[in-house]
XYZ file of C-alpha atoms in Angstrom:
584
model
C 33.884 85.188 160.458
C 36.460 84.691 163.402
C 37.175 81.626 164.233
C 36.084 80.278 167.722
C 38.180 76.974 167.230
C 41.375 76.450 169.560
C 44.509 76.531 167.951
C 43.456 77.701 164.408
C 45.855 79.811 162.309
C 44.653 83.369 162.031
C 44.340 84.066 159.374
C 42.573 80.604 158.480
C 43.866 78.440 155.758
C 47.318 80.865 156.115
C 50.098 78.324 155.970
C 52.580 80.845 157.230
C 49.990 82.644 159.897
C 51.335 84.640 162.260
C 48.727 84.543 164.836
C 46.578 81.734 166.325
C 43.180 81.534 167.789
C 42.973 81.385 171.660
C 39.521 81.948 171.600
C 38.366 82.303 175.900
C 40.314 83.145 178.642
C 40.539 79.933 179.778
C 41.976 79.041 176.414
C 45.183 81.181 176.969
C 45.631 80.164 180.714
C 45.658 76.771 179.621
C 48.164 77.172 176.611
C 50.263 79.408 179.360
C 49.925 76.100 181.778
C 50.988 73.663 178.971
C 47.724 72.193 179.079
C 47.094 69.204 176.194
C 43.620 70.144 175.336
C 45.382 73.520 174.343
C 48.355 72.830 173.302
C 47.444 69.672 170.974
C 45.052 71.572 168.746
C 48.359 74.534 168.256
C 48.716 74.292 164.423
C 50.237 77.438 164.201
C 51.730 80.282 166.737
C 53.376 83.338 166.636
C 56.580 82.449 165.039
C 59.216 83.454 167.903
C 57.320 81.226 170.031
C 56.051 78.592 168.302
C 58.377 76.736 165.784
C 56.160 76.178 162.800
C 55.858 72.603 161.425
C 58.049 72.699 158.302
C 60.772 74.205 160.405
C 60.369 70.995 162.565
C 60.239 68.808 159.314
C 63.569 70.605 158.550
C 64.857 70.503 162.136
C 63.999 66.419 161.977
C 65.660 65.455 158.704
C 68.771 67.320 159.760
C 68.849 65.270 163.231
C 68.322 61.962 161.266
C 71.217 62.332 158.522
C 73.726 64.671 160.198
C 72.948 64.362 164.270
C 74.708 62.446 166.643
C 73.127 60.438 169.602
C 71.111 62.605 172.299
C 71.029 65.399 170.344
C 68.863 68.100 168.836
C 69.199 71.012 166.721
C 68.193 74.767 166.130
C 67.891 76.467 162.316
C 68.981 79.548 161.493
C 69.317 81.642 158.444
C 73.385 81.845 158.410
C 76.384 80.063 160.255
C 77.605 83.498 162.045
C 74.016 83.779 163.687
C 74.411 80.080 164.467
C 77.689 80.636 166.320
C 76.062 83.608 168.441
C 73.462 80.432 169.450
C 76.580 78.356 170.289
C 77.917 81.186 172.102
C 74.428 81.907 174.148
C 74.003 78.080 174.914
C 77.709 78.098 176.884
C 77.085 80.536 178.672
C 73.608 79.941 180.169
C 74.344 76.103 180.508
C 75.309 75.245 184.014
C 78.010 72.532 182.567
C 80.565 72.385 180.192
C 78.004 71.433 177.358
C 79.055 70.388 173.617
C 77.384 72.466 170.916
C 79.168 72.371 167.150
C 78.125 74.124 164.164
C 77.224 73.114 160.938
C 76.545 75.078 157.637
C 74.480 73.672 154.809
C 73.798 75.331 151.349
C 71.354 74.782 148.823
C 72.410 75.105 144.770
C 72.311 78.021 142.883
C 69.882 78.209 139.677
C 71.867 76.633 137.091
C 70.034 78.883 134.005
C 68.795 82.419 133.306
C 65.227 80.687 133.656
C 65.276 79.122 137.226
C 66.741 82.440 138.725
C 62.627 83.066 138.860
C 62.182 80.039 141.549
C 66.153 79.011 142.874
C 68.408 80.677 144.755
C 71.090 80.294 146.765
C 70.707 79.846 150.446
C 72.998 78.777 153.588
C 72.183 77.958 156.631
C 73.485 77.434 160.432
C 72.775 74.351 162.565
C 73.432 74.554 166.045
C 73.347 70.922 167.245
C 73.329 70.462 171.392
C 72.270 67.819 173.805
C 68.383 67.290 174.063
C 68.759 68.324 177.663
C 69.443 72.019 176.257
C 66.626 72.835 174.181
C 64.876 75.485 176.746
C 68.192 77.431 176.255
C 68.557 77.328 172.330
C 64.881 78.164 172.188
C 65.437 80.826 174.695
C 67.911 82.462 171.844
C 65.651 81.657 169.045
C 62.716 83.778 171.267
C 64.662 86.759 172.410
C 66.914 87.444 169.894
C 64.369 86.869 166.609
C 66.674 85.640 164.172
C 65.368 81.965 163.947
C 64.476 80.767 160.280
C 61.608 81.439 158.812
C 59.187 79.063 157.292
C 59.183 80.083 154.020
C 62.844 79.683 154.428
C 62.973 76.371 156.268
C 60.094 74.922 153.458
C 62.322 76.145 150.387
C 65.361 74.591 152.370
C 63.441 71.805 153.216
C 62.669 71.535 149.551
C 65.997 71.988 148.217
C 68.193 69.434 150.284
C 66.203 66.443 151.027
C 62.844 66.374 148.619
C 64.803 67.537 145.168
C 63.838 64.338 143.689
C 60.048 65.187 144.314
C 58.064 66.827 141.663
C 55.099 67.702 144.195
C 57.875 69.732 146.356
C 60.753 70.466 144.487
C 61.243 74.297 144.242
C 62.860 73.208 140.527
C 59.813 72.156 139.200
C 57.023 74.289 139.945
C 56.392 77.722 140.015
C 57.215 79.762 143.379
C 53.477 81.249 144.530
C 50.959 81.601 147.070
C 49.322 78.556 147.763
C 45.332 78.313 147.032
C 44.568 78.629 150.559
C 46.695 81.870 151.175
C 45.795 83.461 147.954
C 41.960 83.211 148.956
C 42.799 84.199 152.641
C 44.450 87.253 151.276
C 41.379 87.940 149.065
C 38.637 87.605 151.726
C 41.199 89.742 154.598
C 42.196 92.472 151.904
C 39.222 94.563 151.494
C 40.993 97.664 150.547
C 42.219 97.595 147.213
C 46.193 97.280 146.040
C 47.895 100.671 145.050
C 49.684 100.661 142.374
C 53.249 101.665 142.015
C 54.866 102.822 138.343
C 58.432 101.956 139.719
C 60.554 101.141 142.586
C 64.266 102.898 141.420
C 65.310 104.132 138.627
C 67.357 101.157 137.278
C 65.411 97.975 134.903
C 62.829 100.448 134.080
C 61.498 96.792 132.013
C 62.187 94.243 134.842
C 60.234 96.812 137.231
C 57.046 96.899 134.959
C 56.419 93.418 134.882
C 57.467 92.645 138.699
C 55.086 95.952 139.593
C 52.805 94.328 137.047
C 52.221 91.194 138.068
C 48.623 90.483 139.842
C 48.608 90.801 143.800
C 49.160 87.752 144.855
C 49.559 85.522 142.249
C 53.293 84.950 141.222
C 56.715 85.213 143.505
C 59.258 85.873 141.113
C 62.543 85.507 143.244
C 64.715 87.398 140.756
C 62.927 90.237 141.769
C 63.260 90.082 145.269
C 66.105 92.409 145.110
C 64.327 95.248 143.972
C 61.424 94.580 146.244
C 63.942 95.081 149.087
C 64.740 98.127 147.900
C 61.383 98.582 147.858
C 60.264 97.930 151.246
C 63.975 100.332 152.018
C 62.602 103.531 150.357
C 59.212 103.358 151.965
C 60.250 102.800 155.431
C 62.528 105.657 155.122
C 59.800 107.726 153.113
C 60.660 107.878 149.947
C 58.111 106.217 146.909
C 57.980 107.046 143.125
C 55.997 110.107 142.516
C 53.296 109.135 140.075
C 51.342 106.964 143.070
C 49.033 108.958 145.905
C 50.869 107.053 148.574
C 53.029 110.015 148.354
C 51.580 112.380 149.651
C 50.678 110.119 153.267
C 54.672 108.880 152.947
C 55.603 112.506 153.267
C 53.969 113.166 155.927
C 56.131 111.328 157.951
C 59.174 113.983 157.297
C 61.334 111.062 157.949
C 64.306 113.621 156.969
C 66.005 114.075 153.609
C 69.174 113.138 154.772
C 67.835 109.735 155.124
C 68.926 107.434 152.631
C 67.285 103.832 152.337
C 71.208 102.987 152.723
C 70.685 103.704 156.239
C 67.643 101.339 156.656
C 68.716 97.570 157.550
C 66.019 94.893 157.253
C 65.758 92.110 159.337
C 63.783 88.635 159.629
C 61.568 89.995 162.438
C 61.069 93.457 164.849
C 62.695 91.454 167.881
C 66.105 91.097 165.521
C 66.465 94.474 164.815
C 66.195 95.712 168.470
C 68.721 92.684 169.320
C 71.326 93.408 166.865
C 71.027 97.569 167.930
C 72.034 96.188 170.687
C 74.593 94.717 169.788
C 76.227 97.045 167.536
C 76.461 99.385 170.299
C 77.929 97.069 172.906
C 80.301 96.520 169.859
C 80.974 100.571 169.433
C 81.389 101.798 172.737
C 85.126 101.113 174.503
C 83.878 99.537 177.162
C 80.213 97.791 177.266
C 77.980 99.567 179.838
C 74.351 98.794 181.038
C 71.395 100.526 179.327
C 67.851 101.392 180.459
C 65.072 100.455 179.458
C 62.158 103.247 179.952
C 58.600 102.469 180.486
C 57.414 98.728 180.425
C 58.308 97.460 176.728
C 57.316 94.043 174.924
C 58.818 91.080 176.858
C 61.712 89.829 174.656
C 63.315 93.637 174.868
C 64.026 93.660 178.444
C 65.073 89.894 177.784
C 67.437 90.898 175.355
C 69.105 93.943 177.807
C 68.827 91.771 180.775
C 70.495 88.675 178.962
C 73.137 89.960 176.688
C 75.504 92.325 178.020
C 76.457 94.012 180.941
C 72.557 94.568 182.118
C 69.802 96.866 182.510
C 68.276 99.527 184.765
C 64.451 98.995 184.362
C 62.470 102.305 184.934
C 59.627 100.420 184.146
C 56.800 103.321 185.096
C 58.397 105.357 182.335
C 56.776 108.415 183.466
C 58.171 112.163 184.737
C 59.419 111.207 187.706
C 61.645 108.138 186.399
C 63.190 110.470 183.659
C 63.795 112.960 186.656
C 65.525 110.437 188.967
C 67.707 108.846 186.189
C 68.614 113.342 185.477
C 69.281 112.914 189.146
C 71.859 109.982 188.948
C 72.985 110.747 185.811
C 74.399 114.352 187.099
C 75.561 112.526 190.232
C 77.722 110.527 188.790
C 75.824 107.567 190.156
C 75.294 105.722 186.883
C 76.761 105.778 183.861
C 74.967 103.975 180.932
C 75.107 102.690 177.085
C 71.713 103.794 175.662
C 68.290 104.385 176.501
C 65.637 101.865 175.256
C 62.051 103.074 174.764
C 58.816 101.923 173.179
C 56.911 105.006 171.466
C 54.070 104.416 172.844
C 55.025 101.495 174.918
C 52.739 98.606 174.582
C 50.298 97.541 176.574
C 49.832 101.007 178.104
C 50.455 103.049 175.573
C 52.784 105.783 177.439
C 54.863 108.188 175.085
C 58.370 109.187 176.689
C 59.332 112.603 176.858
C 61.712 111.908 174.106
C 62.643 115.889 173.992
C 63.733 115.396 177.211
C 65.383 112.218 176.572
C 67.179 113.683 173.156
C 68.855 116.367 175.708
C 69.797 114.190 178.669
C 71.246 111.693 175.935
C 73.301 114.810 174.036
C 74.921 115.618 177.413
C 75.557 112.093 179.019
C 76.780 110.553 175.755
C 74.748 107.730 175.235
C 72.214 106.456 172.831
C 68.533 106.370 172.285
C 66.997 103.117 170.956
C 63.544 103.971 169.477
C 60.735 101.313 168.828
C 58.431 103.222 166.775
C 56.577 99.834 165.869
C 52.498 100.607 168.461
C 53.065 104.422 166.884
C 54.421 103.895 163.307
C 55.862 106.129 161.070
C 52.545 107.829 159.326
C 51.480 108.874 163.110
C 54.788 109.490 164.917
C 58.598 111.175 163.745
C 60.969 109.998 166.457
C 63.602 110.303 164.095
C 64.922 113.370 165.119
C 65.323 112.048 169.076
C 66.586 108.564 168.354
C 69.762 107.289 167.335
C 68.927 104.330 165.914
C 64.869 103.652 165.382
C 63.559 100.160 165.539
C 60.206 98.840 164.331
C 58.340 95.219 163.348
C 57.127 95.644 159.895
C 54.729 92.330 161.135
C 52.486 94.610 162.647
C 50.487 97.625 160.789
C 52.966 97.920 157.824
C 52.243 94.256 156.908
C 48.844 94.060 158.028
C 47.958 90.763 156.521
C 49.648 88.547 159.193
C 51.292 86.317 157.020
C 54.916 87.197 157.230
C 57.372 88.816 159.805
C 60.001 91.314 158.999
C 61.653 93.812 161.026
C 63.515 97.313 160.079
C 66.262 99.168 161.563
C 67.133 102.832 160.913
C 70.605 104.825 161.525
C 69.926 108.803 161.923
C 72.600 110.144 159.959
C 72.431 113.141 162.181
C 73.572 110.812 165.182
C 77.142 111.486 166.926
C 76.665 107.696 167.037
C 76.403 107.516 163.421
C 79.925 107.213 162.053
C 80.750 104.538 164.505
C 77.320 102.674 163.814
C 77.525 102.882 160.216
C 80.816 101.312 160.510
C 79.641 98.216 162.577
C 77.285 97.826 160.096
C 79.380 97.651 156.809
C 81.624 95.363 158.292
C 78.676 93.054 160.486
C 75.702 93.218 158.513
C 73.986 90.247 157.039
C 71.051 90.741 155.142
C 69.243 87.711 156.432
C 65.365 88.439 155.365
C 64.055 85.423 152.994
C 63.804 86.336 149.465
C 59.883 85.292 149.686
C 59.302 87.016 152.742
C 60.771 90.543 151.320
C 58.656 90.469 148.446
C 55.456 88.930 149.967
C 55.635 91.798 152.659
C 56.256 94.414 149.832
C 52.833 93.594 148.210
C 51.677 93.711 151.603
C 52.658 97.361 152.379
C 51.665 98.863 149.444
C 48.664 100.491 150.943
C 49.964 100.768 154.107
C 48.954 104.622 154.504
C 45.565 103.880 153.438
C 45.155 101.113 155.928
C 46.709 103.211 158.651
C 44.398 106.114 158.638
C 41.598 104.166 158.357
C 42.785 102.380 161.625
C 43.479 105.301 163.116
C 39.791 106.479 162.287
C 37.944 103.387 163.621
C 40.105 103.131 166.799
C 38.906 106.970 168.072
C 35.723 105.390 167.749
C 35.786 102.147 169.450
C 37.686 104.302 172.252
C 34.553 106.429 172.699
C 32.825 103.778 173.142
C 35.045 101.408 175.397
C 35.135 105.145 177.425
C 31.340 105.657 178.051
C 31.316 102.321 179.580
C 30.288 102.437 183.473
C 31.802 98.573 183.447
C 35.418 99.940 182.685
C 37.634 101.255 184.969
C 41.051 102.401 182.892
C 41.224 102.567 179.326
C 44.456 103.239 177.521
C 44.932 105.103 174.385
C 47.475 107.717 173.647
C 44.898 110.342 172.834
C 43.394 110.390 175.977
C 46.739 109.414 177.855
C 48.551 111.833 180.617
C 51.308 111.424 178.086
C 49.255 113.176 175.535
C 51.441 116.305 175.148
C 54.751 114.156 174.572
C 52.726 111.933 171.758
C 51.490 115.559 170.001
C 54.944 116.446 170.288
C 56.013 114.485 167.880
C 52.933 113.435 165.965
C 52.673 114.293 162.353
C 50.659 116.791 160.764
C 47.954 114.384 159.427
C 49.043 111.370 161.710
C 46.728 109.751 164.194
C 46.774 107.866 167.574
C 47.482 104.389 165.893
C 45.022 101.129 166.308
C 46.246 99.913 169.677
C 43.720 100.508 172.731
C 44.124 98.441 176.064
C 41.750 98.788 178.898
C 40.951 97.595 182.315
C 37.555 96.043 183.988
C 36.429 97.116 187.563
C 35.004 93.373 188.169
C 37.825 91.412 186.918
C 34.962 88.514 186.110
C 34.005 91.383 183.693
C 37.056 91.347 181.460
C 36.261 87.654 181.437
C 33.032 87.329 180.391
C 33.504 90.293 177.558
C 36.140 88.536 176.385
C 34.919 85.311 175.447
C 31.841 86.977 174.147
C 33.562 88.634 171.791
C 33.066 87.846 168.191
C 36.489 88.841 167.188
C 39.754 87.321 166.184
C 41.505 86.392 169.231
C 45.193 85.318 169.740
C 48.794 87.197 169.657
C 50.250 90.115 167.773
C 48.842 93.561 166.366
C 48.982 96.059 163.896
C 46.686 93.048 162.082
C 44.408 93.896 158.955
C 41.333 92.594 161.599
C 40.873 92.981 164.563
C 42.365 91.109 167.203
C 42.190 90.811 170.820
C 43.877 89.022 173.587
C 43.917 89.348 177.382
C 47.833 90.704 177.321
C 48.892 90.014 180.884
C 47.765 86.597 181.058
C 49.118 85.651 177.216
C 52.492 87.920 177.945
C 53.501 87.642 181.154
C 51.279 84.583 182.999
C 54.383 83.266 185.354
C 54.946 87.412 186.597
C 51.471 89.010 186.884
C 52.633 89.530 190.240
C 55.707 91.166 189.809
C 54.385 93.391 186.734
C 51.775 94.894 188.932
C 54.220 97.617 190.278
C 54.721 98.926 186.735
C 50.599 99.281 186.611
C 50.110 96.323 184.250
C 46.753 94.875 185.833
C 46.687 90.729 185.395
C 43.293 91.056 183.863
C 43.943 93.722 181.049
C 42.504 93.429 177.514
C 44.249 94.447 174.631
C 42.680 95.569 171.543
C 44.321 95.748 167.958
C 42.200 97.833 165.645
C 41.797 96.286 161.738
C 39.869 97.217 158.659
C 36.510 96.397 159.918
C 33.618 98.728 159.375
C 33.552 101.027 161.863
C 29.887 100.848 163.152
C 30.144 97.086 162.835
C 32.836 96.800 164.828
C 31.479 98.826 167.697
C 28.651 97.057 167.753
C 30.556 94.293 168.148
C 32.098 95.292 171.580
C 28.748 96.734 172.382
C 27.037 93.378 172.375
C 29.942 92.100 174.482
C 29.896 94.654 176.909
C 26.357 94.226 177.255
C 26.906 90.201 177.720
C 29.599 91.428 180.093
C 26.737 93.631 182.186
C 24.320 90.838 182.007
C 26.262 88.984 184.834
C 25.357 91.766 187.294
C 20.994 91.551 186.818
């Protein structure tokens, strides 16, 4: 059952939980307002905004032996994403501000036998007066490529508890811990798929890494192959002996595209960042970009704060494309790349990304695609995008236990050449050996899970929809944007799990939502179903401003899981009915 308890991991007993509960509405005002009967129960968060505890324990016994007076520090997973931190901290510091650098590594495994639990690892430091935290964390947020826990508790591990048998990575096996193995069991009601083989090469090594029990062992010496892995089925490629095949092809990713072209990262946010910044590192001189249609915060952060700028067409309907045609031909702007959200999120718009394709062909610049609300089962944006960007947290995960993030090159871009360049030289494979191959068991049955979502959602929408109570409901199936969505949905795709709706009596969306017997807190794309009044939790200090780009303060946001389908409606209907209870 969903916990009602403030400040709860979700899932429970999850030590690496990517959500938390915020269980009322006055719950997530108060941990927007900093308030302590919130904010002291937080044992967990979503990970760009909430530094977990071990990464804390980490950031504390780096400040104690290598810190200097008046100082804190930030962790991240190498010394050249460290030095962007530096960089970042400079310039939005309204002083000349000391910030130094320091890089740490752990051993390597010293036999054949401890390659299965050590490995290598280096990280960045970025130390900085106390006084600058807000700005450091202001990085870690927007741009995604903090540390992650696992990382920080290995590292943790490695460097100042190696005498420790209870903790020491040397001297006990690398696994799920009790709790998350039986969270896993309760939250995973579909069954694992099975895959014969990930590549071609250690046809051996592959058996036993494929055969090993969901769940139960990490082996890190495989954690190569499992990126690999996770590689050929974002770009749609799997072996040909499992049924996941035939929903993988569905996707007609292209068979140009090779999982060469597919760059993972520690989290969705750090693959939009760094497309980004590869193309303010390709183009001759840097130009501003737009961003179409209201995205997820930290992606107008990113365009606002790195770079020349943005131009926010935040409506992202027919007439914003047609006014940026107008200035475009006018010579009145000229611009770097077009970012877009496909469907955006919370409103679930699609683009005209036909239209966008052209107008990008002949005013050379580049289309940014965030597939992540559509995914690549239900939408092929491929062909329109130069570079596609997606969080593998969300639906392809499902189990909310790890973040991850992909980024895809179309090798039938102009842009590619120059992009593919950037990347062979920049690149940095930063995504934690336990994180790759925890989120390749995860995906395994990632089409399954997906259609079933995609089933369940039509009919909680139906239902939200014959509701006298609501006054705007948003789903791409019944959206004005329909047509562009059906453009470029796949044969046997569906409308995704996302469904966001609006209240006539805003004490309404209120009282439904903290009847609700679901999970509530951040994220989506989760393997249950999770709520969470979006405004308030997303955008609480600028509900005013957002309401010219439609986004009404009191909307509800919906995340479709693995539920039964008639229990889950009843759900809502018992908490619409509490809602219309207010008005007899």
């Amino acid at each position: 059952m969903p916990s009602q308890d403030v400040g709860v991991p979700i899932p429970q007993n999850t030590p690496h939980a990517v959500s938390v509960t915020l269980p009322t509405w006055e719950a997530t005002v108060s941990y927007e307002e900093g308030e302590e009967w919130v904010t002291k129960k937080m044992t967990s968060g979503y990970p760009r905004f909430f530094i977990h505890s071990v990464i804390q324990d980490l950031a504390e016994n780096l400040q104690s032996k290598y810190g200097r007076e008046g100082e804190r520090c930030m962790i991240f997973p190498s010394y050249k994403v460290a030095k962007r931190c530096r960089e970042f901290v400079k310039t939005y510091s309204q002083e000349q501000v000391p910030v130094r650098v320091l890089q740490l590594s752990t051993s390597p495994p010293s036999t054949e036998d401890e390659k299965s639990s050590i490995i290598e690892s280096t990280i960045g430091v970025v130390f900085f007066p106390v006084n600058h935290f807000a700005i450091a964390k202001s990085y870690w947020q927007h741009s995604g490529e903090g540390i992650s826990s696992r990382m920080a508790e290995y590292v943790l591990a490695e460097l100042f508890h190696k005498d420790s048998a209870s903790s020491s990575p040397r001297s006990s096996r690398s696994s799920f811990s009790k709790q998350e193995l039986q969270a896993r069991q309760i939250l995973h009601k579909s069954p694992s798929i099975r895959a014969s083989s990930l590549h071609e090469e250690s046809d051996k090594e592959q058996d036993t890494y494929i055969e090993q029990k969901y769940g139960r062992v990490l082996d890190l010496k495989f954690e190569k192959q499992a990126r690999s892995a996770l590689r050929r089925r974002i770009c749609g490629k799997v072996d040909k002996s499992h049924s996941q095949e035939e929903e993988m092809e569905r996707s007609h990713r292209g068979k140009n595209l090779s999982e060469t072209d597919v760059y993972l990262y520690p989290t969705g946010m750090a693959a939009i960042f760094n497309a980004h910044r590869a193309l303010l590192g390709v183009v001759d001189e840097p130009k501003i970009s737009v961003c179409f249609g209201f995205p997820y915060v930290d992606t107008l952060n990113v365009l606002r704060k790195f770079g020349p700028g943005v131009h926010f067409l935040g409506l992202g309907d027919d007439e914003s494309l047609a006014q940026l045609e107008q200035d475009l031909e006018s010579g009145e702007r000229d611009i770097m790349a077009l970012f877009c959200e496909c469907p955006s999120n919370p409103l679930l718009k699609t683009p005209n990304l036909k239209k966008i394709r052209s107008l990008a062909d002949k005013f050379n610049f580049a289309v940014v695609v965030d597939e992540t609300v559509g995914n690549f089962l239900n939408v092929h944006v491929l062909p329109y995008a130069d570079i596609v960007a997606s969080s593998l947290t969300k639906v392809f995960s499902g189990d909310s236990n790890v973040m991850g993030g992909s980024l895809i090159l179309n090798p039938s871009s102009s842009w590619y050449d120059r992009l593919k360049k950037f990347f062979n030289d920049d690149y940095e494979d930063l995504f934690w050996a336990k994180d790759a191959l925890i989120l390749e068991r995860n995906s395994r049955d990632f089409a399954e899970r997906s259609a079933k979502i995609n089933d369940t959602t039509v009919a909680a929408v139906e239902l939200l929809r014959a509701s006298p109570l609501i006054d705007r409901l948003y789903y791409p199936m019944i959206s004005d944007t329909k047509k562009y969505y059906d453009e470029i949905k796949t044969p046997n795709g569906g409308y995704g799990g996302l469904v966001s709706f609006v209240f006539k009596d805003p004490a309404d969306a209120v009282a439904f939502f903290n009847a609700v017997n679901l999970h509530k807190g951040p994220s989506l794309g989760t393997n249950f179903t999770l709520a969470c009044p979006y405004a308030i939790l997303a955008h609480y200090q600028e509900l005013d401003e957002i309401a010219q780009w439609d986004i009404d303060r009191n909307i509800i946001r919906i995340s479709v899981g693995l539920e039964d389908k008639d229990e889950l409606c009843s759900t809502l209907k018992k908490s619409l009915d509490a809602a219309a209870a207010q008005h007899k």
